[in-house]
Short mmCIF file of C-alpha atoms in Angstrom, two decimals:
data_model
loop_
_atom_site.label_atom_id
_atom_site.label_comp_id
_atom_site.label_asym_id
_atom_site.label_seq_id
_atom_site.Cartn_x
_atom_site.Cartn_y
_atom_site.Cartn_z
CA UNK A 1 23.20 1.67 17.69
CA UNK A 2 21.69 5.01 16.51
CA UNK A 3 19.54 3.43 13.66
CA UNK A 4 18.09 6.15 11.14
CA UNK A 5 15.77 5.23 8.25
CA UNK A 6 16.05 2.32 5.82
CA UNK A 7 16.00 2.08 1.84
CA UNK A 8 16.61 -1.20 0.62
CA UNK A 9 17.67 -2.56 -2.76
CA UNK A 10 14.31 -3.95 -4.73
CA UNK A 11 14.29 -7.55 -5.34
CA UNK A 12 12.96 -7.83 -9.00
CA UNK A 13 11.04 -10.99 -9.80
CA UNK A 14 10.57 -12.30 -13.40
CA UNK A 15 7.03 -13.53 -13.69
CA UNK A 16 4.97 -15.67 -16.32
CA UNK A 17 2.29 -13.16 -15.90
CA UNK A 18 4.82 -9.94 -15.11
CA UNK A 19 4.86 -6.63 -17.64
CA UNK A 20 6.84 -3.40 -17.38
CA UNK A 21 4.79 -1.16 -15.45
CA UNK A 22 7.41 -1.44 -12.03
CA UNK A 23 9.62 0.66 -14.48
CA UNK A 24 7.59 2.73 -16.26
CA UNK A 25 4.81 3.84 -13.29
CA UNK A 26 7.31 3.14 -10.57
CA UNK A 27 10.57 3.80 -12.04
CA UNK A 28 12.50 0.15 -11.27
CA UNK A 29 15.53 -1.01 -12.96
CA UNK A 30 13.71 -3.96 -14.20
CA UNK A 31 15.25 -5.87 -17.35
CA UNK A 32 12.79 -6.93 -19.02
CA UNK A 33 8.91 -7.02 -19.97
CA UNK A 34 7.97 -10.04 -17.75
CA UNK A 35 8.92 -8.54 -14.16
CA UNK A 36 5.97 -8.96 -12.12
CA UNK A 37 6.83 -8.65 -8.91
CA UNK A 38 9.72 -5.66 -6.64
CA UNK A 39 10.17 -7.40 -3.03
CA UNK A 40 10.66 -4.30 -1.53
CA UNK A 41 11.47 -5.31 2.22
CA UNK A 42 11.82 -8.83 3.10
CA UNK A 43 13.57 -11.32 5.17
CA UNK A 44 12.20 -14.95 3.09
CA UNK A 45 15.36 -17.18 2.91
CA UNK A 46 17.44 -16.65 -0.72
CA UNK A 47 15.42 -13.50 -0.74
CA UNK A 48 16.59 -11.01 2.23
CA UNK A 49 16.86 -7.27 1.37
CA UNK A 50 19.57 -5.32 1.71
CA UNK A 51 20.14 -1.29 2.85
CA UNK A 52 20.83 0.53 0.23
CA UNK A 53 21.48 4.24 1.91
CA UNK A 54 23.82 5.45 4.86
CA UNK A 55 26.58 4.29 6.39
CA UNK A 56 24.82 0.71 7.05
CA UNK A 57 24.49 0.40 3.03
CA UNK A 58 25.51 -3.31 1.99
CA UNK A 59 24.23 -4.88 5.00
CA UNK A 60 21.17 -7.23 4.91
CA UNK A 61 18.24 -6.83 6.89
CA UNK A 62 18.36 -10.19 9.03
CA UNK A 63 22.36 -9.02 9.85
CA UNK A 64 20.47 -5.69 11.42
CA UNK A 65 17.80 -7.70 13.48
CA UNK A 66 20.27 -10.31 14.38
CA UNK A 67 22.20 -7.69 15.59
CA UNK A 68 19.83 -4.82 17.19
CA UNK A 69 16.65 -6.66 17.51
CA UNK A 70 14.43 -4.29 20.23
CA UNK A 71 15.86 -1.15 18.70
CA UNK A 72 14.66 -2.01 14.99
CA UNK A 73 12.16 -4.49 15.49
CA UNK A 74 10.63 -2.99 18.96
CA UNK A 75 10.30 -5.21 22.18
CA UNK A 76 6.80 -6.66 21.92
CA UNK A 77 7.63 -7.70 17.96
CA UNK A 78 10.73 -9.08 19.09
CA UNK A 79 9.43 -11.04 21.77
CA UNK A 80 6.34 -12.46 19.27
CA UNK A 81 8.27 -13.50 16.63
CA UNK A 82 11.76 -13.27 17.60
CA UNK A 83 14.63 -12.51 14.90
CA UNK A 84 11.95 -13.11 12.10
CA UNK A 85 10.55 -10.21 10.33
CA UNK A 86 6.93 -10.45 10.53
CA UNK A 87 5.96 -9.01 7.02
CA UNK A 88 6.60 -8.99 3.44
CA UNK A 89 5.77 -5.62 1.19
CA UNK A 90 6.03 -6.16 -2.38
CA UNK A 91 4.82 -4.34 -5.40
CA UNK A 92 3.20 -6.46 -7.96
CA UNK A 93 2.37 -6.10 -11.91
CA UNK A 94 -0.36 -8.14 -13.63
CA UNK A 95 0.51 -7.26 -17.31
CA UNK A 96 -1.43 -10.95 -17.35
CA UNK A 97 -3.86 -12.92 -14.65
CA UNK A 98 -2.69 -14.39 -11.96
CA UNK A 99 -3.29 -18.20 -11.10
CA UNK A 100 -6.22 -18.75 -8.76
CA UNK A 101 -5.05 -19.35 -5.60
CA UNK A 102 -5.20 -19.12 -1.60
CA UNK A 103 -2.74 -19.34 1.30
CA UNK A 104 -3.62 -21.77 4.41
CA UNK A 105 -3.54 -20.22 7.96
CA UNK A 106 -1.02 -20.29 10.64
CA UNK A 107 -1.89 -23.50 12.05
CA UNK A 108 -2.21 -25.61 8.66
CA UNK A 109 1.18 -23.68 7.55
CA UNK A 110 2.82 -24.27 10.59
CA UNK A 111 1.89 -28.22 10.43
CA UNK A 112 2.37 -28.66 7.01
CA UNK A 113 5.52 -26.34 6.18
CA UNK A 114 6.55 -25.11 9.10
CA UNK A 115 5.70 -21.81 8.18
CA UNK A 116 3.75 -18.63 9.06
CA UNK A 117 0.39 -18.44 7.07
CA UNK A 118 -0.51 -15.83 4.92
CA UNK A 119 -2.86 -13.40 5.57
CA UNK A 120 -2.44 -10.10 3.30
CA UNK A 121 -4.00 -7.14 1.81
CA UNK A 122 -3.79 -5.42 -1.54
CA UNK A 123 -3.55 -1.18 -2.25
CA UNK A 124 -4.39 -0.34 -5.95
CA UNK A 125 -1.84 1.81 -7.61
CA UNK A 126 -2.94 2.04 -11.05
CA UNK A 127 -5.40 -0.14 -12.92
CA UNK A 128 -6.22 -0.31 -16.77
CA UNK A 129 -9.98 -0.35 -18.07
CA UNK A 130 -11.86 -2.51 -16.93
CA UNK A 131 -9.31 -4.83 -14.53
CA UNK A 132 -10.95 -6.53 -12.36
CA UNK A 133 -9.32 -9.10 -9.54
CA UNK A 134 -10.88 -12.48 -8.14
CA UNK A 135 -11.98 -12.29 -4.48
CA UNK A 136 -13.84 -15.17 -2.76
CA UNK A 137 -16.29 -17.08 -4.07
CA UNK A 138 -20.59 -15.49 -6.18
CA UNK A 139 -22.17 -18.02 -3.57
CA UNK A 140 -22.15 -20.57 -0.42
CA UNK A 141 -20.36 -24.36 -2.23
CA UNK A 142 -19.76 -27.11 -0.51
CA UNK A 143 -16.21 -28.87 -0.69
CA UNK A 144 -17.73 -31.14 -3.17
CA UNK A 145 -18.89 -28.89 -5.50
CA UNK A 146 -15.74 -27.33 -5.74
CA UNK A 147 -13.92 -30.78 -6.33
CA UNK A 148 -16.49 -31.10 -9.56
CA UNK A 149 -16.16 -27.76 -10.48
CA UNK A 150 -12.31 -28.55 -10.49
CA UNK A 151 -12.61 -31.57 -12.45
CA UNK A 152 -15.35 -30.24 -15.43
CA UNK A 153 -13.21 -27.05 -15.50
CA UNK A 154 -15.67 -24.99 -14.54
CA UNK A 155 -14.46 -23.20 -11.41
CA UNK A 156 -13.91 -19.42 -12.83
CA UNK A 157 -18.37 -20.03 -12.90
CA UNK A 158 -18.22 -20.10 -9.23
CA UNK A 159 -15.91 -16.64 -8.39
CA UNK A 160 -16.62 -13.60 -7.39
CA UNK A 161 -15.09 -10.43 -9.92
CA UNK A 162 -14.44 -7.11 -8.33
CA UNK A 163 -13.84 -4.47 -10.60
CA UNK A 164 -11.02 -2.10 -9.14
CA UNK A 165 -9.67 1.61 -9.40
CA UNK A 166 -6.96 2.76 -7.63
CA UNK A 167 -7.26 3.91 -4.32
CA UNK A 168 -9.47 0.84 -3.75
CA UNK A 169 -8.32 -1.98 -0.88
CA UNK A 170 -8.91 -5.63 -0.61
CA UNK A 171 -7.95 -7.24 2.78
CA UNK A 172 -7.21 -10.99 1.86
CA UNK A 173 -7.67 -13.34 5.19
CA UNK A 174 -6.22 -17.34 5.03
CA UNK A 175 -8.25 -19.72 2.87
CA UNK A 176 -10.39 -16.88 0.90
CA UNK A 177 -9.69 -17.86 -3.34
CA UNK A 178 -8.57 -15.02 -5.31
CA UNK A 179 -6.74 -13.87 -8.30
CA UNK A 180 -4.66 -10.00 -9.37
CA UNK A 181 -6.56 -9.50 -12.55
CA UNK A 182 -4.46 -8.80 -16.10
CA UNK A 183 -3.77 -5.02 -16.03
CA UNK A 184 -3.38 -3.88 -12.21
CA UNK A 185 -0.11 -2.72 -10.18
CA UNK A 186 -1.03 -2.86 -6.60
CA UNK A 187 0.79 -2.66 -3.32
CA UNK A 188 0.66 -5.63 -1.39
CA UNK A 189 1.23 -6.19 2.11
CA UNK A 190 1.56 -9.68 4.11
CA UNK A 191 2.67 -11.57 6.25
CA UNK A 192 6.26 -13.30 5.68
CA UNK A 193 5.33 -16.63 3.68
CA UNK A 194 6.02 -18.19 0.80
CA UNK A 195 2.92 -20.27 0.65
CA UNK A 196 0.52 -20.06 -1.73
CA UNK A 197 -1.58 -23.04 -2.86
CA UNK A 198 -2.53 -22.45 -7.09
CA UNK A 199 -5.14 -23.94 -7.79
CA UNK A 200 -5.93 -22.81 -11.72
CA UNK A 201 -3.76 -21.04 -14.09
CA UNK A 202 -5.52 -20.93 -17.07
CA UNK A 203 -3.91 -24.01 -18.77
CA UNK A 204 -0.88 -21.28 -19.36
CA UNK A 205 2.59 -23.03 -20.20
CA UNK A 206 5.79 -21.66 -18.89
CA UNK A 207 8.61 -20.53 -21.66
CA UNK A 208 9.73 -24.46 -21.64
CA UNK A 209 5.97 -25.33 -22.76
CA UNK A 210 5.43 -26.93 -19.23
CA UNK A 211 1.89 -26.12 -17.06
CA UNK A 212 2.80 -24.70 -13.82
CA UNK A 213 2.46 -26.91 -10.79
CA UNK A 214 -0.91 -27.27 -8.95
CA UNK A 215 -2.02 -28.05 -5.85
CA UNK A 216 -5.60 -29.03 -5.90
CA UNK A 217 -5.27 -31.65 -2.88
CA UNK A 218 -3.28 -29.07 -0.63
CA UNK A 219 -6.36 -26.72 -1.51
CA UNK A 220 -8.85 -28.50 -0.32
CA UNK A 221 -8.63 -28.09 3.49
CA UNK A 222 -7.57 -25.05 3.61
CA UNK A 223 -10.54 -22.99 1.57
CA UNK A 224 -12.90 -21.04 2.98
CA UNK A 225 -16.06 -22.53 0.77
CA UNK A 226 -18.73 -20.02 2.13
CA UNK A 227 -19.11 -16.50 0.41
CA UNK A 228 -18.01 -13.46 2.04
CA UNK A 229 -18.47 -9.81 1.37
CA UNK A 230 -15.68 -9.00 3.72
CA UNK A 231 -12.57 -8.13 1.55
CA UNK A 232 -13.62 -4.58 -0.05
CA UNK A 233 -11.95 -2.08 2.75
CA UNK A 234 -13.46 1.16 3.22
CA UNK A 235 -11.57 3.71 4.97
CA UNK A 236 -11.36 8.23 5.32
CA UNK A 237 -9.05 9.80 3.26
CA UNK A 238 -9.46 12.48 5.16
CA UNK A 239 -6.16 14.82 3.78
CA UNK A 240 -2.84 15.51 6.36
CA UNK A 241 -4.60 12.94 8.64
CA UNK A 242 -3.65 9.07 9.78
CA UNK A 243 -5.91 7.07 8.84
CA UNK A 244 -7.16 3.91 9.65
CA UNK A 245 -7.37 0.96 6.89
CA UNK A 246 -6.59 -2.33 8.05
CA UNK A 247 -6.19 -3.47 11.66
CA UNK A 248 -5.38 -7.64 12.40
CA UNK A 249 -3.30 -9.81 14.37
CA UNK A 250 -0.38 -9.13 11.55
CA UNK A 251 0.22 -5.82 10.69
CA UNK A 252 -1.73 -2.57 10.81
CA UNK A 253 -1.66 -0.43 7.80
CA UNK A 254 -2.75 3.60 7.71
CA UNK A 255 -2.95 5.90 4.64
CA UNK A 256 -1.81 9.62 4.52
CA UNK A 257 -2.36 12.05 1.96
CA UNK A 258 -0.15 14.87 2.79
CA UNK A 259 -0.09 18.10 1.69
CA UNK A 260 2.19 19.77 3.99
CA UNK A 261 4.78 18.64 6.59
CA UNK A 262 3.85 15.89 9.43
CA UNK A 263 5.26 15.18 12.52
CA UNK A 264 4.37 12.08 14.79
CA UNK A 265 5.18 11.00 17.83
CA UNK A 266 5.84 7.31 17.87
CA UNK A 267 7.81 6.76 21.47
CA UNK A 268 5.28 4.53 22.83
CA UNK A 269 4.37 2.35 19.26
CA UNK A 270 7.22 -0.10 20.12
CA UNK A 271 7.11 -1.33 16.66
CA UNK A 272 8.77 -0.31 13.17
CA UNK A 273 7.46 2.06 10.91
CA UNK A 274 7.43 0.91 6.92
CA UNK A 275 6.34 4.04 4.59
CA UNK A 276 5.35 2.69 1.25
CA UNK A 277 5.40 5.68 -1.24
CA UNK A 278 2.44 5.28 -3.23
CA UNK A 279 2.04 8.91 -4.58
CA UNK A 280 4.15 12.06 -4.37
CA UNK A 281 7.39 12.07 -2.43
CA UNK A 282 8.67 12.70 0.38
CA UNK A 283 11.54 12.91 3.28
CA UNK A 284 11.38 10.89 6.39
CA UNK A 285 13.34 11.63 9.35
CA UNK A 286 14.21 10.39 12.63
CA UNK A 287 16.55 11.86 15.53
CA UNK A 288 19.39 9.64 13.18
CA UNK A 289 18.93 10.55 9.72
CA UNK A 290 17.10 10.91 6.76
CA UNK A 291 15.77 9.26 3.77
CA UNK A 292 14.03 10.70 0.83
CA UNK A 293 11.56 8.67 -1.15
CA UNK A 294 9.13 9.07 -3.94
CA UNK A 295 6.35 6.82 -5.57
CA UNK A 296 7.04 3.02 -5.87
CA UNK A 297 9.97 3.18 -3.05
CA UNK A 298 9.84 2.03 0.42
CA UNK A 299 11.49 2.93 3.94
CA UNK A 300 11.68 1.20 6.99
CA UNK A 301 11.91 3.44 10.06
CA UNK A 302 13.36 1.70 13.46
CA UNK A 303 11.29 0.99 16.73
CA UNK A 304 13.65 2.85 18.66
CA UNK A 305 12.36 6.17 16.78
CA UNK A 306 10.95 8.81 19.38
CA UNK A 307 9.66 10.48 16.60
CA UNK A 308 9.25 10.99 12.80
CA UNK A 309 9.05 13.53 10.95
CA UNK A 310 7.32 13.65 6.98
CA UNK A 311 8.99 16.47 4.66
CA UNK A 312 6.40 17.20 1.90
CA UNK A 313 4.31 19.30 -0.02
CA UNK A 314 2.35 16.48 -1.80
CA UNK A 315 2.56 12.35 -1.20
CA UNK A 316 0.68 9.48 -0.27
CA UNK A 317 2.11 6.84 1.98
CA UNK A 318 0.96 3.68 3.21
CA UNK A 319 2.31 3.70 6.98
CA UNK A 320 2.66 -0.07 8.42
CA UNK A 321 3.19 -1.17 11.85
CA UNK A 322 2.74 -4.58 13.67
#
């Protein structure tokens, strides 16, 4: 199967906290002014995307790794993690806070909900004055201060606020508290899971006047209570370059600011390619096809790519691989 490069049909999510920036910055179809969230490539259960260019148009992603595994996924992911895709890639809008939250790691996931973990890392598209996001904790606590801190309603006194602009990049690792703060649109990149663990939301009610579930015992053995200046990601930006941001066990994600045509030899990567458009636009190509794409859309380019080649006079991409 000659596979050429992906575009997939967004999966729009209606959120307590969602606004309308996915359609006016990024130019979704979104229906109303509580959207938070555009899935833009996933394979989570109920949730699986589904190509929306070419000849392969209609079909969903886990039909396509069911039925060419090595040539999309590449033969090392494939053999990891079989016919699951490894990542999620969303685009998210805080018109509102997020809950306070965390995700447990592979081994408490797996245990408790037979799951991957969820280790993930945020891109910062646009931000309003003075947005700020929750990462990690101001200081060392111990599991019982927390508990009380829980209990008086008092925990937002022991979290750590990081003001943001875009550009800036937050690498979120299992058990580490944080929050997307009211007025950000980020990129966000992670593993495939479904698990989060809220633990404060602000006493909000949902349109039926009902608090949102919590899960303050779940929490508790799965939080990383010491403070950690290891989430702020600093990386070149060095123009018509690849560079480096994030490198872990889950994905590894590059930015490239592009000001003229690129091509790249990926023969020996044996992975995917995703291309998250976060500025500009562009047209990626394979020895298969072509896809054009511009800010706020996303392309997934197969393993079995020799090489690709980046049409452009100005864009910004986030390039992951596994």
């Amino acid at each position: 199967m000659n596979l050429y490069p992906l575009k997939f049909n967004p999966i729009l999510k209606e959120r307590l906290w969602g606004g309308t920036k996915l359609k006016d910055v990024l130019g979704k179809p979104i229906e109303n002014d509580i959207t938070g969230e555009s899935w833009e490539l996933s394979a989570v259960k109920g949730d699986v995307s589904v190509v929306a260019n070419g000849d392969l148009s209609g079909t969903s992603l886990q039909e396509l790794i069911n039925e060419h595994p090595e040539e999309l996924l590449g033969k090392s992911v494939y053999a990891r993690f079989g016919t699951e895709f490894p990542i999620l890639i969303k685009f998210i809008d805080a018109k509102q806070d997020l809950s306070i939250q965390l995700h447990p790691n592979d081994e408490l996931a797996k245990k408790r909900h037979n799951s991957f973990g969820k280790t993930e890392m945020w891109y910062i598209m646009d931000a309003d004055k003075g947005a700020e996001l929750i990462v990690g904790f101001n200081k060392d606590v111990t599991k019982e201060e927390y508990a009380k801190s829980i209990e008086e309603d008092t925990l937002l006194d022991l979290l750590n606020y990081e003001s943001v602009k875009e550009g800036d990049t937050f690498f979120i690792n299992t058990g580490k508290m944080h929050a997307i703060g009211a007025g950000v649109l980020l990129a966000e990149i992670q593993q495939t899971s479904d698990i989060t663990y809220r633990v404060f939301d602000f006493n909000r009610r949902d349109k039926n006047g009902n608090l949102r579930e919590l899960h303050t015992d779940l929490a508790l053995d799965a939080i990383d209570y010491t403070k950690k200046d290891d989430f702020k990601v600093k990386y070149s930006d060095k123009k018509d370059s690849v560079n480096n941001m994030v490198s872990c066990p889950y994905f590894n994600t590059n930015i490239l600011e592009l000001t003229k045509d690129l091509e790249l030899d990926v023969e020996k990567r044996d992975s995917f390619t995703i291309y998250m458009c976060v500025g500009g636009k562009a047209t990626i190509s394979n020895e298969f096809g072509s896809v054009s794409i511009q800010k706020g859309e996303t392309t997934l380019v197969p393993a079995q790519s020799k090489k690709i080649n980046i049409i452009t006079t100005s864009a910004k991409l986030l390039e992951v691989t596994i």
